[in-house]
């Protein structure tokens, strides 16, 4: 069984803005980036799940028409009160407190990285239980958390793995064991 993890294409948001749950549109480079992703996917039946945020939904629609299901658990980290604010405007104390333990400290009005990891792993386990090749069109946080889970990497180190916009990773499930087949293609 194969599970493809696809990060959305470049979002239409200014650099330096904190966003996660915000429903941001895609950048004008969408068609080019989406066509590249399409060329990386196998020509076989896939069960497709997508974050409901438009930057993922648009890519899922481009790749699979309307043959996908949205799942709120595939959303990016909920940055709560920080959503759509400039990182520089959050204040050094608030930001440092979170950065010191982002795995467990919740963003004000939002969630922690462990919260995101738990919902991501729940989706992964459900997909695996269905036993069919699948695609998750989602966000960097979800993909990093899943790759950390599969590889046994501590969440604190998961950001050492870059996940570029419009890139694909593939997990293979063989006899109940999950491994990373490829990453960032």
PDB file of C-alpha atoms in Angstrom:
ATOM      1  CA  UNK A   1       0.000   0.000   0.000  1.00  0.00           C
ATOM      2  CA  UNK A   2       1.214   3.502  -0.834  1.00  0.00           C
ATOM      3  CA  UNK A   3       0.204   6.795   0.767  1.00  0.00           C
ATOM      4  CA  UNK A   4       1.224   9.960  -1.035  1.00  0.00           C
ATOM      5  CA  UNK A   5       1.644  13.116   1.046  1.00  0.00           C
ATOM      6  CA  UNK A   6       1.304  16.238  -1.105  1.00  0.00           C
ATOM      7  CA  UNK A   7       1.973  19.743   0.161  1.00  0.00           C
ATOM      8  CA  UNK A   8      -0.146  22.484  -1.368  1.00  0.00           C
ATOM      9  CA  UNK A   9       1.395  24.849  -3.901  1.00  0.00           C
ATOM     10  CA  UNK A  10       2.708  28.301  -3.032  1.00  0.00           C
ATOM     11  CA  UNK A  11       0.115  30.351  -1.139  1.00  0.00           C
ATOM     12  CA  UNK A  12      -0.782  33.945  -1.959  1.00  0.00           C
ATOM     13  CA  UNK A  13       0.510  35.454   1.269  1.00  0.00           C
ATOM     14  CA  UNK A  14       3.253  37.927   2.061  1.00  0.00           C
ATOM     15  CA  UNK A  15       6.424  36.463   3.570  1.00  0.00           C
ATOM     16  CA  UNK A  16       6.676  36.895   7.324  1.00  0.00           C
ATOM     17  CA  UNK A  17       2.972  36.355   7.999  1.00  0.00           C
ATOM     18  CA  UNK A  18       1.895  33.690  10.485  1.00  0.00           C
ATOM     19  CA  UNK A  19      -0.801  31.477   9.001  1.00  0.00           C
ATOM     20  CA  UNK A  20      -2.127  27.991   9.540  1.00  0.00           C
ATOM     21  CA  UNK A  21      -5.921  27.719   9.725  1.00  0.00           C
ATOM     22  CA  UNK A  22      -6.317  30.909   7.636  1.00  0.00           C
ATOM     23  CA  UNK A  23      -7.988  30.070   4.323  1.00  0.00           C
ATOM     24  CA  UNK A  24      -5.413  31.576   1.978  1.00  0.00           C
ATOM     25  CA  UNK A  25      -5.680  31.311  -1.801  1.00  0.00           C
ATOM     26  CA  UNK A  26      -2.897  30.051  -4.094  1.00  0.00           C
ATOM     27  CA  UNK A  27      -0.250  32.157  -5.849  1.00  0.00           C
ATOM     28  CA  UNK A  28      -0.318  32.838  -9.609  1.00  0.00           C
ATOM     29  CA  UNK A  29       2.258  30.033 -10.072  1.00  0.00           C
ATOM     30  CA  UNK A  30      -0.446  27.474  -9.214  1.00  0.00           C
ATOM     31  CA  UNK A  31      -0.926  25.941 -12.701  1.00  0.00           C
ATOM     32  CA  UNK A  32       2.793  25.331 -13.212  1.00  0.00           C
ATOM     33  CA  UNK A  33       3.300  23.896  -9.734  1.00  0.00           C
ATOM     34  CA  UNK A  34       0.161  21.719  -9.920  1.00  0.00           C
ATOM     35  CA  UNK A  35       1.141  20.308 -13.327  1.00  0.00           C
ATOM     36  CA  UNK A  36       4.518  19.307 -11.871  1.00  0.00           C
ATOM     37  CA  UNK A  37       2.819  17.483  -9.000  1.00  0.00           C
ATOM     38  CA  UNK A  38       0.465  15.690 -11.381  1.00  0.00           C
ATOM     39  CA  UNK A  39       3.450  14.275 -13.258  1.00  0.00           C
ATOM     40  CA  UNK A  40       4.768  12.658 -10.065  1.00  0.00           C
ATOM     41  CA  UNK A  41       1.645  10.657  -9.252  1.00  0.00           C
ATOM     42  CA  UNK A  42       1.025   7.095 -10.378  1.00  0.00           C
ATOM     43  CA  UNK A  43      -1.670   6.234 -12.871  1.00  0.00           C
ATOM     44  CA  UNK A  44      -3.735   3.992 -10.609  1.00  0.00           C
ATOM     45  CA  UNK A  45      -6.832   4.340  -8.437  1.00  0.00           C
ATOM     46  CA  UNK A  46      -6.191   6.373  -5.299  1.00  0.00           C
ATOM     47  CA  UNK A  47      -8.447   7.326  -2.408  1.00  0.00           C
ATOM     48  CA  UNK A  48      -7.937  11.066  -1.914  1.00  0.00           C
ATOM     49  CA  UNK A  49      -8.270  13.157   1.235  1.00  0.00           C
ATOM     50  CA  UNK A  50      -7.645  16.887   1.431  1.00  0.00           C
ATOM     51  CA  UNK A  51      -7.457  19.652   3.953  1.00  0.00           C
ATOM     52  CA  UNK A  52     -10.576  21.793   3.454  1.00  0.00           C
ATOM     53  CA  UNK A  53      -8.478  24.961   3.144  1.00  0.00           C
ATOM     54  CA  UNK A  54      -8.594  26.313  -0.402  1.00  0.00           C
ATOM     55  CA  UNK A  55      -4.839  26.095  -0.993  1.00  0.00           C
ATOM     56  CA  UNK A  56      -5.218  22.303  -0.662  1.00  0.00           C
ATOM     57  CA  UNK A  57      -8.709  21.946  -2.110  1.00  0.00           C
ATOM     58  CA  UNK A  58      -7.671  23.703  -5.325  1.00  0.00           C
ATOM     59  CA  UNK A  59      -4.742  21.332  -5.764  1.00  0.00           C
ATOM     60  CA  UNK A  60      -6.906  18.281  -4.999  1.00  0.00           C
ATOM     61  CA  UNK A  61      -9.472  19.475  -7.554  1.00  0.00           C
ATOM     62  CA  UNK A  62      -6.770  20.056 -10.180  1.00  0.00           C
ATOM     63  CA  UNK A  63      -5.287  16.607  -9.605  1.00  0.00           C
ATOM     64  CA  UNK A  64      -8.403  14.510  -8.957  1.00  0.00           C
ATOM     65  CA  UNK A  65     -11.406  16.543 -10.144  1.00  0.00           C
ATOM     66  CA  UNK A  66     -14.001  16.308  -7.371  1.00  0.00           C
ATOM     67  CA  UNK A  67     -13.043  12.776  -6.377  1.00  0.00           C
ATOM     68  CA  UNK A  68     -11.809  13.549  -2.870  1.00  0.00           C
ATOM     69  CA  UNK A  69     -13.004  13.939   0.689  1.00  0.00           C
ATOM     70  CA  UNK A  70     -12.044  16.863   2.912  1.00  0.00           C
ATOM     71  CA  UNK A  71     -10.955  16.246   6.484  1.00  0.00           C
ATOM     72  CA  UNK A  72     -10.462  19.049   9.031  1.00  0.00           C
ATOM     73  CA  UNK A  73      -7.740  17.022  10.726  1.00  0.00           C
ATOM     74  CA  UNK A  74      -5.519  17.639   7.683  1.00  0.00           C
ATOM     75  CA  UNK A  75      -5.424  21.412   8.306  1.00  0.00           C
ATOM     76  CA  UNK A  76      -2.190  23.167   9.191  1.00  0.00           C
ATOM     77  CA  UNK A  77      -1.385  24.133  12.785  1.00  0.00           C
ATOM     78  CA  UNK A  78      -4.021  26.374  14.367  1.00  0.00           C
ATOM     79  CA  UNK A  79      -2.143  29.559  15.229  1.00  0.00           C
ATOM     80  CA  UNK A  80      -5.160  30.977  17.082  1.00  0.00           C
ATOM     81  CA  UNK A  81      -4.653  34.635  17.999  1.00  0.00           C
ATOM     82  CA  UNK A  82      -1.513  34.780  15.855  1.00  0.00           C
ATOM     83  CA  UNK A  83      -3.264  33.962  12.570  1.00  0.00           C
ATOM     84  CA  UNK A  84      -2.461  36.475   9.810  1.00  0.00           C
ATOM     85  CA  UNK A  85      -0.224  38.589  12.026  1.00  0.00           C
ATOM     86  CA  UNK A  86       3.378  39.364  11.187  1.00  0.00           C
ATOM     87  CA  UNK A  87       5.793  37.126  13.087  1.00  0.00           C
ATOM     88  CA  UNK A  88       7.757  40.259  13.952  1.00  0.00           C
ATOM     89  CA  UNK A  89       4.676  41.796  15.617  1.00  0.00           C
ATOM     90  CA  UNK A  90       4.017  38.912  18.015  1.00  0.00           C
ATOM     91  CA  UNK A  91       6.505  40.169  20.551  1.00  0.00           C
ATOM     92  CA  UNK A  92       9.694  38.424  21.607  1.00  0.00           C
ATOM     93  CA  UNK A  93       8.331  37.094  24.909  1.00  0.00           C
ATOM     94  CA  UNK A  94       5.281  35.359  23.432  1.00  0.00           C
ATOM     95  CA  UNK A  95       7.193  33.968  20.496  1.00  0.00           C
ATOM     96  CA  UNK A  96      10.134  32.790  22.599  1.00  0.00           C
ATOM     97  CA  UNK A  97       7.878  30.989  25.088  1.00  0.00           C
ATOM     98  CA  UNK A  98       6.340  29.037  22.211  1.00  0.00           C
ATOM     99  CA  UNK A  99       9.646  28.436  20.417  1.00  0.00           C
ATOM    100  CA  UNK A 100      11.211  27.059  23.605  1.00  0.00           C
ATOM    101  CA  UNK A 101       8.714  24.172  23.592  1.00  0.00           C
ATOM    102  CA  UNK A 102       6.578  24.373  20.427  1.00  0.00           C
ATOM    103  CA  UNK A 103       5.862  20.659  20.630  1.00  0.00           C
ATOM    104  CA  UNK A 104       3.809  21.022  23.827  1.00  0.00           C
ATOM    105  CA  UNK A 105       3.054  24.741  24.268  1.00  0.00           C
ATOM    106  CA  UNK A 106      -0.194  25.828  22.656  1.00  0.00           C
ATOM    107  CA  UNK A 107      -0.318  29.041  20.684  1.00  0.00           C
ATOM    108  CA  UNK A 108      -2.768  31.445  22.421  1.00  0.00           C
ATOM    109  CA  UNK A 109      -6.219  30.392  21.223  1.00  0.00           C
ATOM    110  CA  UNK A 110      -4.656  27.683  19.052  1.00  0.00           C
ATOM    111  CA  UNK A 111      -2.899  24.364  19.409  1.00  0.00           C
ATOM    112  CA  UNK A 112       0.486  22.769  20.004  1.00  0.00           C
ATOM    113  CA  UNK A 113       2.491  20.692  17.566  1.00  0.00           C
ATOM    114  CA  UNK A 114       1.671  17.527  19.525  1.00  0.00           C
ATOM    115  CA  UNK A 115      -2.037  18.329  18.992  1.00  0.00           C
ATOM    116  CA  UNK A 116      -1.396  18.536  15.248  1.00  0.00           C
ATOM    117  CA  UNK A 117       0.667  15.322  15.306  1.00  0.00           C
ATOM    118  CA  UNK A 118      -2.078  13.441  17.133  1.00  0.00           C
ATOM    119  CA  UNK A 119      -4.755  14.379  14.606  1.00  0.00           C
ATOM    120  CA  UNK A 120      -2.397  13.655  11.680  1.00  0.00           C
ATOM    121  CA  UNK A 121      -1.539  10.190  13.005  1.00  0.00           C
ATOM    122  CA  UNK A 122      -5.247   9.474  13.581  1.00  0.00           C
ATOM    123  CA  UNK A 123      -5.912  10.205   9.893  1.00  0.00           C
ATOM    124  CA  UNK A 124      -2.937   8.083   8.821  1.00  0.00           C
ATOM    125  CA  UNK A 125      -4.128   5.136  10.913  1.00  0.00           C
ATOM    126  CA  UNK A 126      -7.634   5.379   9.444  1.00  0.00           C
ATOM    127  CA  UNK A 127      -6.263   5.500   5.904  1.00  0.00           C
ATOM    128  CA  UNK A 128      -4.039   2.482   6.563  1.00  0.00           C
ATOM    129  CA  UNK A 129      -6.970   0.545   8.055  1.00  0.00           C
ATOM    130  CA  UNK A 130      -8.822   0.896   4.721  1.00  0.00           C
ATOM    131  CA  UNK A 131      -5.956  -0.838   2.909  1.00  0.00           C
ATOM    132  CA  UNK A 132      -6.148   1.202  -0.304  1.00  0.00           C
ATOM    133  CA  UNK A 133      -3.527   3.374  -1.955  1.00  0.00           C
ATOM    134  CA  UNK A 134      -4.228   6.938  -0.918  1.00  0.00           C
ATOM    135  CA  UNK A 135      -3.282  10.591  -1.203  1.00  0.00           C
ATOM    136  CA  UNK A 136      -3.320  13.258   1.500  1.00  0.00           C
ATOM    137  CA  UNK A 137      -3.279  16.798   0.086  1.00  0.00           C
ATOM    138  CA  UNK A 138      -2.208  18.794   3.080  1.00  0.00           C
ATOM    139  CA  UNK A 139       0.271  21.170   4.724  1.00  0.00           C
ATOM    140  CA  UNK A 140       3.894  21.190   5.806  1.00  0.00           C
ATOM    141  CA  UNK A 141       3.136  20.705   9.519  1.00  0.00           C
ATOM    142  CA  UNK A 142       1.065  17.586   8.861  1.00  0.00           C
ATOM    143  CA  UNK A 143       3.648  16.131   6.485  1.00  0.00           C
ATOM    144  CA  UNK A 144       6.558  16.799   8.852  1.00  0.00           C
ATOM    145  CA  UNK A 145       4.646  15.295  11.775  1.00  0.00           C
ATOM    146  CA  UNK A 146       3.797  12.162   9.772  1.00  0.00           C
ATOM    147  CA  UNK A 147       7.340  11.735   8.480  1.00  0.00           C
ATOM    148  CA  UNK A 148       8.643  12.135  12.043  1.00  0.00           C
ATOM    149  CA  UNK A 149       6.115   9.562  13.266  1.00  0.00           C
ATOM    150  CA  UNK A 150       7.067   7.038  10.602  1.00  0.00           C
ATOM    151  CA  UNK A 151      10.824   7.541  10.940  1.00  0.00           C
ATOM    152  CA  UNK A 152      10.856   7.720  14.743  1.00  0.00           C
ATOM    153  CA  UNK A 153      12.256  11.260  14.630  1.00  0.00           C
ATOM    154  CA  UNK A 154      11.505  13.377  17.718  1.00  0.00           C
ATOM    155  CA  UNK A 155       9.039  16.149  16.870  1.00  0.00           C
ATOM    156  CA  UNK A 156      11.578  18.714  18.065  1.00  0.00           C
ATOM    157  CA  UNK A 157      13.791  17.679  15.138  1.00  0.00           C
ATOM    158  CA  UNK A 158      11.071  17.354  12.504  1.00  0.00           C
ATOM    159  CA  UNK A 159      11.689  20.871  11.179  1.00  0.00           C
ATOM    160  CA  UNK A 160      15.139  19.764  10.038  1.00  0.00           C
ATOM    161  CA  UNK A 161      13.252  18.084   7.182  1.00  0.00           C
ATOM    162  CA  UNK A 162      12.209  20.700   4.630  1.00  0.00           C
ATOM    163  CA  UNK A 163       8.884  20.324   2.899  1.00  0.00           C
ATOM    164  CA  UNK A 164       8.701  22.503  -0.184  1.00  0.00           C
ATOM    165  CA  UNK A 165       5.497  23.813  -1.737  1.00  0.00           C
ATOM    166  CA  UNK A 166       4.043  21.428  -4.289  1.00  0.00           C
ATOM    167  CA  UNK A 167       6.256  18.514  -3.272  1.00  0.00           C
ATOM    168  CA  UNK A 168       5.374  14.874  -2.767  1.00  0.00           C
ATOM    169  CA  UNK A 169       6.444  12.249  -0.250  1.00  0.00           C
ATOM    170  CA  UNK A 170       5.398   8.616  -0.349  1.00  0.00           C
ATOM    171  CA  UNK A 171       4.906   6.185   2.505  1.00  0.00           C
ATOM    172  CA  UNK A 172       4.839   2.439   1.886  1.00  0.00           C
ATOM    173  CA  UNK A 173       2.954   0.097   4.146  1.00  0.00           C
ATOM    174  CA  UNK A 174       4.106  -3.530   3.938  1.00  0.00           C
ATOM    175  CA  UNK A 175       2.859  -6.148   6.394  1.00  0.00           C
ATOM    176  CA  UNK A 176       1.841  -3.413   8.835  1.00  0.00           C
ATOM    177  CA  UNK A 177       5.246  -1.693   8.763  1.00  0.00           C
ATOM    178  CA  UNK A 178       5.382   1.898   7.465  1.00  0.00           C
ATOM    179  CA  UNK A 179       8.462   3.334   5.787  1.00  0.00           C
ATOM    180  CA  UNK A 180       9.300   6.445   3.795  1.00  0.00           C
ATOM    181  CA  UNK A 181       9.651   5.435   0.147  1.00  0.00           C
ATOM    182  CA  UNK A 182      10.587   8.895  -1.139  1.00  0.00           C
ATOM    183  CA  UNK A 183      10.432  12.455   0.082  1.00  0.00           C
ATOM    184  CA  UNK A 184      10.293  15.949  -1.443  1.00  0.00           C
ATOM    185  CA  UNK A 185      10.069  14.836  -5.075  1.00  0.00           C
TER     186      UNK A 185
END
